[in-house]
């Protein structure tokens, strides 16, 4: 195994991890009701789902995990998962 093969495998792992994170964030954003977003003061459902969906599409189409567009959308997915998702969970009652 040479260095270039190892770099390719590391790149593939980063690509798949980012794809899973963005996919989970998008699906989770779709599952919450639209009324929960303004109630938690975290924007609108349309803005989050469009942004996260564009990030997911960009990840699939560009297939380069370390470019600026994918980095920006990955940060948006992390912001959703770390800040918006817990706020939505507090507002909604998931039983």
C-alpha positions as CSV (number, residue, x, y, z in Angstrom):
1,X,0.0,0.0,0.0
2,X,1.4,3.4,-1.0
3,X,0.8,6.8,0.5
4,X,-1.6,7.8,-2.3
5,X,-3.9,4.8,-1.7
6,X,-3.9,5.6,2.0
7,X,-4.9,9.2,1.2
8,X,-7.6,8.0,-1.1
9,X,-9.1,5.8,1.6
10,X,-9.0,8.6,4.2
11,X,-10.7,10.9,1.7
12,X,-13.4,8.2,1.1
13,X,-14.0,7.9,4.9
14,X,-14.3,11.7,5.3
15,X,-16.7,11.8,2.3
16,X,-18.9,9.0,3.8
17,X,-19.0,10.5,7.3
18,X,-19.9,13.9,6.0
19,X,-22.6,12.4,3.8
20,X,-24.1,10.5,6.8
21,X,-24.1,13.7,8.9
22,X,-25.8,15.8,6.3
23,X,-28.3,13.1,5.5
24,X,-29.2,12.6,9.1
25,X,-29.6,16.4,9.7
26,X,-31.8,16.8,6.6
27,X,-34.1,13.8,7.5
28,X,-34.3,15.0,11.0
29,X,-35.2,18.6,9.9
30,X,-38.0,17.2,7.7
31,X,-39.5,15.2,10.5
32,X,-40.2,18.1,12.8
33,X,-43.4,20.0,12.3
34,X,-43.2,23.5,10.8
35,X,-44.8,25.1,13.8
36,X,-41.9,24.0,16.1
37,X,-39.3,26.1,14.3
38,X,-40.7,29.6,15.0
39,X,-41.7,28.4,18.5
40,X,-38.1,27.5,19.3
41,X,-36.8,30.8,17.7
42,X,-34.6,29.0,15.2
43,X,-35.8,30.2,11.9
44,X,-38.2,28.4,9.6
45,X,-38.6,24.8,8.5
46,X,-38.3,25.8,4.8
47,X,-35.0,27.6,5.4
48,X,-33.4,24.7,7.3
49,X,-34.7,21.9,5.0
50,X,-33.7,23.8,1.8
51,X,-30.2,24.6,3.2
52,X,-29.6,21.1,4.5
53,X,-31.0,19.6,1.3
54,X,-28.8,21.7,-0.9
55,X,-25.8,20.6,1.3
56,X,-26.8,17.0,0.8
57,X,-27.1,17.4,-3.0
58,X,-23.8,19.3,-3.2
59,X,-22.1,16.5,-1.2
60,X,-23.4,13.9,-3.6
61,X,-22.8,15.8,-6.8
62,X,-19.4,17.3,-6.0
63,X,-17.9,14.2,-4.4
64,X,-15.0,16.3,-2.9
65,X,-15.3,16.5,0.9
66,X,-12.7,19.2,1.3
67,X,-13.9,22.1,-0.8
68,X,-15.3,25.3,0.5
69,X,-19.0,24.6,-0.5
70,X,-19.1,21.3,1.3
71,X,-17.3,22.7,4.3
72,X,-19.9,25.5,4.6
73,X,-22.8,23.1,4.3
74,X,-21.2,20.7,6.8
75,X,-20.9,23.5,9.3
76,X,-24.6,24.3,8.8
77,X,-25.4,20.6,9.5
78,X,-23.4,20.7,12.7
79,X,-25.1,23.9,13.7
80,X,-28.5,22.3,13.1
81,X,-27.5,19.2,15.1
82,X,-25.9,21.1,18.0
83,X,-28.3,24.0,18.4
84,X,-31.5,23.8,16.5
85,X,-32.3,20.1,17.0
86,X,-32.2,20.3,20.8
87,X,-34.3,23.4,20.8
88,X,-36.9,21.7,18.6
89,X,-36.9,18.7,20.9
90,X,-37.7,20.9,23.8
91,X,-40.6,22.5,22.0
92,X,-42.2,19.3,20.7
93,X,-43.3,16.4,22.7
94,X,-42.2,13.2,20.9
95,X,-44.0,10.3,22.5
